[in-house]
Amino acid sequence: MVIRIRGYALPHGEYVDLYADGDRWTTDPVPNAELVAEGWLLPGLVDAHTHPGAAEPGDPLDEDLLRDDLRLHVDAGVTLIRSPGLAGEPPEWFGTDPDLPRASHAGPWLAQRGQFFDGWGNRVEHADLPKVAAAQAARSGWAKIIADWRLDDEAVPVDVLTAVVEAVHGVGGRVAVHTQHAAGSTAAVKAGVDSVEHGMWLDQDLLPGMAARGIALTPTLSGFQDMVTGLGDRPDGPAKDWLLGGTEAHGPLVAAAAEAGVLVLAGTDSRPHGQVATEVRALADAGMRPHDALGAASWSAREYLGLKGLEPGAPADAVVYAEDPRTDLGLLAAPLAVILRGHRVRPYLTG
C-alpha cells in the first residue's frame, strides 16, 4: 500500500502533499495512494542520546529487551535514534528492522581505567585511544569517549582527545564525549569533538567556540532533573554539592547554548524509553523557543545525523498531529500517525 500525508510541514510551515514512494517522499501523485493522515507534519522524531538493550548499568546487551526498548521509541513517534554507547555490538537488524527506528551508534563506550560502569565499555590506555576510537568509528560512524566520571577523577587530557578527533575524522567518523566536569568539557571543546554529551559544568564562555566549530550539545536535561529528586537522601558533601550545583546550572546552560547558536539535540538517556517528549518540554522550560526545542528532536537532529526532512527524495518518516505542536508541546504525546520507512507503524498514541 502506498501512503499519502498532507498538511503543514515543519519547520517552514508550508502546506505539502506527500506520497511514500517506497522509503522516499515524493510530491508526484501515486495512483491509489491512501491518505492516512492530515494535519501538522513533522519529520520523524529523534532521540539523540539513548542506550537501549540493557536494564541496569553493567548488564550485557539483551536483544529481546533491545526490541522492546525500540518499540517504545516508535510509540513516542521516534523514527531515528543515536546510541552514543551500547552494552555490546548491536545485532545486524539494529537500525534496519522495518518496524523499528533507524539508528546510528558508537558501539561500546571507551573509558579510562577505573572509570565508568563495571561491565560496560572498553578500558583503553591514552596511547591506544586514537587507534581504538578510529577503528570503532570506521565500523559504526561514531566513537564515544568517557572523558570524566566521578567527582575526583582526572579527565582525558586535551592532547589525547585531539588525537582521537584527528584519527576518527581521518576515517570519516565522528566523536561524542561524555563529560560532567569543567575540565572534561573544556578539553572536549578545545579538541574539536563533534558532540558534547551532558556537558554538566560546561563553561558558558566556550559556547561561541562550540557554535563556530559546529559542536553539538546533547544536555539530557530531563534526566538531570529527575536525578535531583533522588539526591535528597544522599549524605551531604562534595559529591552531592557537585551534582546539585551542576543540575541547577544545567537549564541556564541550555538556554545560553541556544542563544549562542550551538546546536542543541534532544536526548533522553533514560529508562523507560520513549520519553523524548519530556526532554523537548524540559528544553523549552529551560528557555529554548518551542520551535527550536522541537527541532532539537526532529528536523535539526535529523539534519545533524545526515537525514533530510519532509521533502522529495528524503526518507519517508513523519509524525502527524491534529494541531501545531509548537503551540502546545503536550500534543507530542498524541500524534495522529507515525510513519516510518513509508509505512504507518502507529495509528495513534494515548500518552
Coordinates of C-alpha atoms in Angstrom, one line a residue:
M1 CA 0.0 0.0 0.0
V2 CA 1.3 3.5 -0.9
I3 CA 0.5 6.0 1.8
R4 CA -0.1 9.7 1.5
I5 CA 0.0 12.5 4.0
R6 CA -0.7 16.2 3.7
G7 CA -0.7 19.3 5.8
Y8 CA 1.6 22.0 7.2
A9 CA 5.1 20.7 7.2
L10 CA 7.6 21.9 9.8
P11 CA 10.0 23.7 10.1
H12 CA 8.8 26.0 7.4
G13 CA 5.0 25.5 7.9
E14 CA 4.1 25.4 4.2
Y15 CA 1.4 23.1 3.0
V16 CA 2.6 19.9 1.3
D17 CA 1.1 16.8 -0.2
L18 CA 3.5 13.9 0.1
Y19 CA 3.4 10.3 -1.2
A20 CA 5.7 7.5 0.0
D21 CA 7.5 6.0 -3.0
G22 CA 9.0 3.1 -1.1
D23 CA 11.1 4.7 1.6
R24 CA 11.3 8.1 -0.1
W25 CA 8.9 11.0 -0.1
T26 CA 7.7 12.4 -3.4
T27 CA 5.2 15.1 -4.4
D28 CA 4.4 13.2 -7.6
P29 CA 0.9 11.8 -7.2
V30 CA 0.8 8.0 -6.9
P31 CA -2.4 6.2 -8.1
N32 CA -4.5 4.5 -5.5
A33 CA -2.4 6.0 -2.6
E34 CA -4.2 6.0 0.7
L35 CA -4.5 9.3 2.6
V36 CA -3.6 8.1 6.2
A37 CA -3.3 11.4 8.0
E38 CA -3.7 15.1 7.5
G39 CA -2.7 18.0 9.8
W40 CA 0.6 19.3 11.0
L41 CA 3.6 17.3 9.8
L42 CA 7.0 16.8 11.4
P43 CA 9.9 14.9 10.1
G44 CA 10.1 11.7 12.3
L45 CA 11.2 12.5 15.9
V46 CA 14.8 11.8 17.0
D47 CA 16.2 10.7 20.4
A48 CA 19.9 11.6 20.0
H49 CA 21.1 10.1 23.3
T50 CA 19.6 6.7 24.3
H51 CA 21.1 3.4 25.4
P52 CA 18.6 0.7 24.7
G53 CA 19.0 -3.0 25.3
A54 CA 20.2 -3.2 28.9
A55 CA 18.1 -2.9 32.0
E56 CA 20.8 -1.9 34.5
P57 CA 24.3 -0.4 34.2
G58 CA 26.7 -3.2 33.5
D59 CA 24.2 -5.6 32.1
P60 CA 25.0 -7.3 28.8
L61 CA 23.1 -6.3 25.6
D62 CA 19.8 -8.2 25.5
E63 CA 18.3 -8.5 22.0
D64 CA 14.7 -9.0 23.3
L65 CA 15.0 -6.0 25.6
L66 CA 16.6 -4.1 22.8
R67 CA 13.5 -4.7 20.6
D68 CA 11.2 -3.8 23.4
D69 CA 13.0 -0.5 24.1
L70 CA 13.0 0.4 20.4
R71 CA 9.3 -0.2 20.2
L72 CA 8.7 2.3 23.0
H73 CA 10.7 4.8 20.9
V74 CA 8.4 4.2 17.9
D75 CA 5.4 4.5 20.2
A76 CA 6.6 8.0 21.0
G77 CA 7.0 9.0 17.4
V78 CA 10.8 8.4 17.3
T79 CA 11.9 7.1 13.9
L80 CA 15.6 7.7 14.4
I81 CA 17.9 7.2 17.4
R82 CA 21.5 7.8 18.1
S83 CA 23.1 5.5 20.7
P84 CA 26.4 7.0 21.8
G85 CA 27.4 3.9 23.6
L86 CA 25.8 0.4 23.8
A87 CA 26.2 -2.5 26.1
G88 CA 27.6 -4.5 23.2
E89 CA 27.9 -4.5 19.4
P90 CA 24.3 -4.5 18.1
P91 CA 22.7 -7.2 16.0
E92 CA 22.5 -6.8 12.3
W93 CA 18.8 -5.8 12.4
F94 CA 19.6 -2.8 14.6
G95 CA 18.6 0.3 12.7
T96 CA 17.3 -1.7 9.7
D97 CA 14.3 -3.6 11.0
P98 CA 11.3 -2.1 9.1
D99 CA 9.2 -1.7 12.3
L100 CA 11.9 -0.2 14.5
P101 CA 13.8 3.2 14.3
R102 CA 16.7 3.9 12.1
A103 CA 19.8 4.1 14.2
S104 CA 23.4 5.3 14.4
H105 CA 25.6 4.2 17.2
A106 CA 29.1 4.3 18.7
G107 CA 29.4 0.7 19.8
P108 CA 30.7 0.1 23.3
W109 CA 31.9 3.2 25.3
L110 CA 35.6 3.9 25.5
A111 CA 36.8 4.9 29.0
Q112 CA 39.9 5.3 31.2
R113 CA 40.8 2.6 33.6
G114 CA 39.0 2.9 36.9
Q115 CA 36.1 4.9 35.4
F116 CA 32.6 4.2 34.1
F117 CA 30.3 1.3 35.0
D118 CA 31.8 -2.1 35.6
G119 CA 30.9 -4.5 32.8
W120 CA 30.3 -1.8 30.2
G121 CA 32.6 -0.4 27.5
N122 CA 36.3 -0.9 26.9
R123 CA 39.1 0.5 29.1
V124 CA 41.8 1.9 26.8
E125 CA 45.2 3.5 27.6
H126 CA 45.7 7.0 26.4
A127 CA 48.3 6.0 23.8
D128 CA 45.9 3.5 22.3
L129 CA 42.7 5.6 22.4
P130 CA 43.0 7.2 19.0
K131 CA 43.6 3.9 17.2
V132 CA 40.8 2.1 19.1
A133 CA 38.3 5.0 18.6
A134 CA 39.1 5.2 14.9
A135 CA 38.6 1.5 14.4
Q136 CA 35.2 1.8 16.1
A137 CA 34.1 4.8 14.1
A138 CA 35.2 3.0 10.9
R139 CA 32.7 0.3 11.8
S140 CA 29.8 2.4 13.1
G141 CA 30.4 6.0 12.2
W142 CA 30.8 7.2 15.8
A143 CA 33.1 6.7 18.8
K144 CA 32.1 7.6 22.3
I145 CA 34.7 8.7 24.9
I146 CA 34.0 8.9 28.6
A147 CA 36.1 12.0 29.3
D148 CA 35.5 12.1 33.0
W149 CA 33.4 10.2 35.6
R150 CA 33.3 10.7 39.4
L151 CA 33.9 14.0 41.2
D152 CA 37.7 13.4 41.8
D153 CA 38.5 11.6 38.6
E154 CA 41.0 13.0 36.1
A155 CA 39.6 14.0 32.7
V156 CA 41.1 12.7 29.5
P157 CA 43.7 15.3 28.5
V158 CA 43.1 17.7 25.6
D159 CA 46.0 16.4 23.6
V160 CA 44.7 12.8 23.8
L161 CA 41.2 13.9 22.8
T162 CA 42.7 16.0 20.0
A163 CA 44.5 12.9 18.7
V164 CA 41.2 10.9 18.9
V165 CA 39.4 13.5 16.9
E166 CA 42.1 13.6 14.2
A167 CA 42.1 9.8 14.0
V168 CA 38.3 9.4 13.9
H169 CA 37.8 12.2 11.4
G170 CA 40.5 10.6 9.3
V171 CA 38.3 7.6 8.8
G172 CA 35.2 9.7 8.2
G173 CA 33.7 9.2 11.7
R174 CA 32.6 11.5 14.5
V175 CA 33.3 11.7 18.2
A176 CA 30.9 12.0 21.0
V177 CA 32.2 12.8 24.5
H178 CA 30.6 12.2 27.9
T179 CA 31.5 14.9 30.3
Q180 CA 30.2 16.2 33.6
H181 CA 33.2 18.2 34.7
A182 CA 34.5 21.6 33.7
A183 CA 37.9 20.1 32.8
G184 CA 36.4 17.4 30.6
S185 CA 34.1 19.7 28.7
T186 CA 36.9 22.2 28.2
A187 CA 39.2 19.5 26.8
A188 CA 36.4 18.2 24.5
V189 CA 35.6 21.6 23.0
K190 CA 39.3 22.5 22.6
A191 CA 39.8 19.2 20.8
G192 CA 37.0 19.8 18.4
V193 CA 34.8 16.9 19.2
D194 CA 31.5 16.6 17.3
S195 CA 29.1 16.4 20.2
V196 CA 29.3 17.1 23.9
E197 CA 27.0 14.7 25.9
H198 CA 25.5 16.1 29.1
G199 CA 28.0 18.9 29.5
M200 CA 27.3 19.5 33.2
W201 CA 29.6 22.3 34.4
L202 CA 30.5 23.3 30.9
D203 CA 31.9 26.8 30.9
Q204 CA 29.5 29.2 29.1
D205 CA 32.5 31.1 27.7
L206 CA 33.1 28.0 25.5
L207 CA 29.7 28.3 23.8
P208 CA 30.6 30.7 21.0
G209 CA 33.5 28.5 20.0
M210 CA 31.2 25.5 20.0
A211 CA 28.8 27.2 17.7
A212 CA 31.6 28.3 15.4
R213 CA 33.0 24.8 15.1
G214 CA 29.7 23.1 14.8
I215 CA 30.0 21.2 18.1
A216 CA 26.5 20.0 19.2
L217 CA 25.4 19.8 22.8
T218 CA 23.1 17.0 24.0
P219 CA 22.3 18.0 27.5
T220 CA 19.9 15.2 28.5
L221 CA 18.3 17.8 30.7
S222 CA 15.2 15.9 31.8
G223 CA 17.5 13.1 33.1
F224 CA 19.4 15.5 35.3
Q225 CA 16.2 17.0 36.6
D226 CA 14.9 13.5 37.5
M227 CA 18.2 12.8 39.3
V228 CA 17.8 15.8 41.6
T229 CA 14.7 14.2 43.1
G230 CA 16.8 11.3 44.3
L231 CA 19.6 13.3 45.8
G232 CA 17.8 14.3 49.0
D233 CA 18.6 11.1 50.7
R234 CA 22.3 11.2 49.8
P235 CA 24.7 12.4 52.5
D236 CA 25.9 16.0 52.4
G237 CA 29.3 16.5 50.9
P238 CA 31.3 17.5 47.8
A239 CA 29.7 14.8 45.6
K240 CA 26.2 15.9 46.4
D241 CA 27.1 19.6 46.0
W242 CA 28.7 18.8 42.6
L243 CA 25.6 17.1 41.3
L244 CA 23.1 19.6 42.7
G245 CA 25.1 22.6 41.6
G246 CA 25.6 21.2 38.1
T247 CA 22.0 20.3 37.7
E248 CA 20.8 23.8 38.9
A249 CA 23.1 25.4 36.3
H250 CA 22.2 23.0 33.5
G251 CA 18.9 24.7 32.4
P252 CA 20.5 28.1 32.2
L253 CA 23.4 26.5 30.2
V254 CA 20.9 25.0 27.7
A255 CA 19.3 28.4 27.2
A256 CA 22.7 30.1 26.8
A257 CA 23.8 27.5 24.3
A258 CA 20.8 28.0 22.2
E259 CA 21.2 31.8 22.4
A260 CA 24.8 31.4 21.3
G261 CA 23.9 29.4 18.2
V262 CA 25.0 26.0 19.5
L263 CA 23.1 23.1 18.0
V264 CA 21.2 21.5 20.9
L265 CA 20.0 17.9 20.5
A266 CA 17.2 16.2 22.4
G267 CA 18.4 13.1 24.1
T268 CA 16.7 11.2 27.0
D269 CA 19.4 8.9 28.5
S270 CA 16.6 7.3 30.4
R271 CA 14.6 4.2 31.2
P272 CA 11.8 3.7 30.4
H273 CA 12.5 4.5 26.8
G274 CA 10.2 6.6 24.6
Q275 CA 10.4 9.8 26.7
V276 CA 11.6 12.3 24.1
A277 CA 8.5 14.5 24.6
T278 CA 9.6 15.0 28.2
E279 CA 13.0 16.2 27.0
V280 CA 11.5 18.6 24.5
R281 CA 9.4 20.1 27.2
A282 CA 12.4 20.4 29.5
L283 CA 14.4 22.2 26.8
A284 CA 11.5 24.7 26.3
D285 CA 11.1 25.2 30.0
A286 CA 14.8 26.0 30.2
G287 CA 14.3 28.9 27.8
M288 CA 14.6 27.5 24.3
R289 CA 11.9 28.6 21.9
P290 CA 9.3 25.9 21.4
H291 CA 10.2 25.9 17.7
D292 CA 13.9 25.2 18.4
A293 CA 13.2 22.7 21.2
L294 CA 11.0 20.7 18.8
G295 CA 13.7 21.0 16.1
A296 CA 16.2 19.5 18.6
A297 CA 14.1 16.3 18.5
S298 CA 13.1 16.5 14.8
W299 CA 14.4 18.4 11.8
S300 CA 17.6 19.8 13.3
A301 CA 18.6 16.5 14.8
R302 CA 17.9 14.6 11.6
E303 CA 20.0 17.0 9.6
Y304 CA 22.8 16.7 12.0
L305 CA 22.6 12.9 11.7
G306 CA 22.5 13.1 7.9
L307 CA 18.8 12.7 7.0
K308 CA 16.6 15.2 5.3
G309 CA 13.1 16.3 6.4
L310 CA 9.8 16.4 4.6
E311 CA 10.9 17.0 1.0
P312 CA 11.1 14.9 -2.2
G313 CA 13.8 12.3 -2.0
A314 CA 14.0 12.4 1.8
P315 CA 13.5 9.2 3.9
A316 CA 9.7 8.6 4.3
D317 CA 9.4 9.3 8.1
A318 CA 6.9 11.6 9.6
V319 CA 4.7 12.3 12.7
V320 CA 1.4 13.9 12.1
Y321 CA -0.6 16.0 14.6
A322 CA -4.0 17.5 14.6
E323 CA -2.6 20.9 15.5
D324 CA 0.7 22.8 15.5
P325 CA 2.6 21.1 18.4
R326 CA 4.7 24.3 18.8
T327 CA 1.7 25.9 20.3
D328 CA 1.2 23.1 22.9
L329 CA 4.1 20.7 23.4
G330 CA 1.7 18.4 25.2
L331 CA 0.4 17.4 21.8
L332 CA 3.6 15.4 21.2
A333 CA 2.0 12.7 23.3
A334 CA -0.9 12.2 20.9
P335 CA 0.1 12.1 17.2
L336 CA -2.5 11.1 14.6
A337 CA 0.0 8.9 12.8
V338 CA 3.7 7.7 12.9
I339 CA 5.2 7.0 9.5
L340 CA 8.4 5.0 9.4
R341 CA 10.1 4.0 6.1
G342 CA 7.0 4.8 4.2
H343 CA 4.6 2.7 6.4
R344 CA 2.2 3.7 9.0
V345 CA 3.6 2.0 12.1
R346 CA 1.4 3.5 14.7
P347 CA -2.2 4.8 14.2
Y348 CA -2.4 6.9 17.3
L349 CA -0.9 7.3 20.8
T350 CA -2.6 7.7 24.1
G351 CA 0.2 9.3 26.1

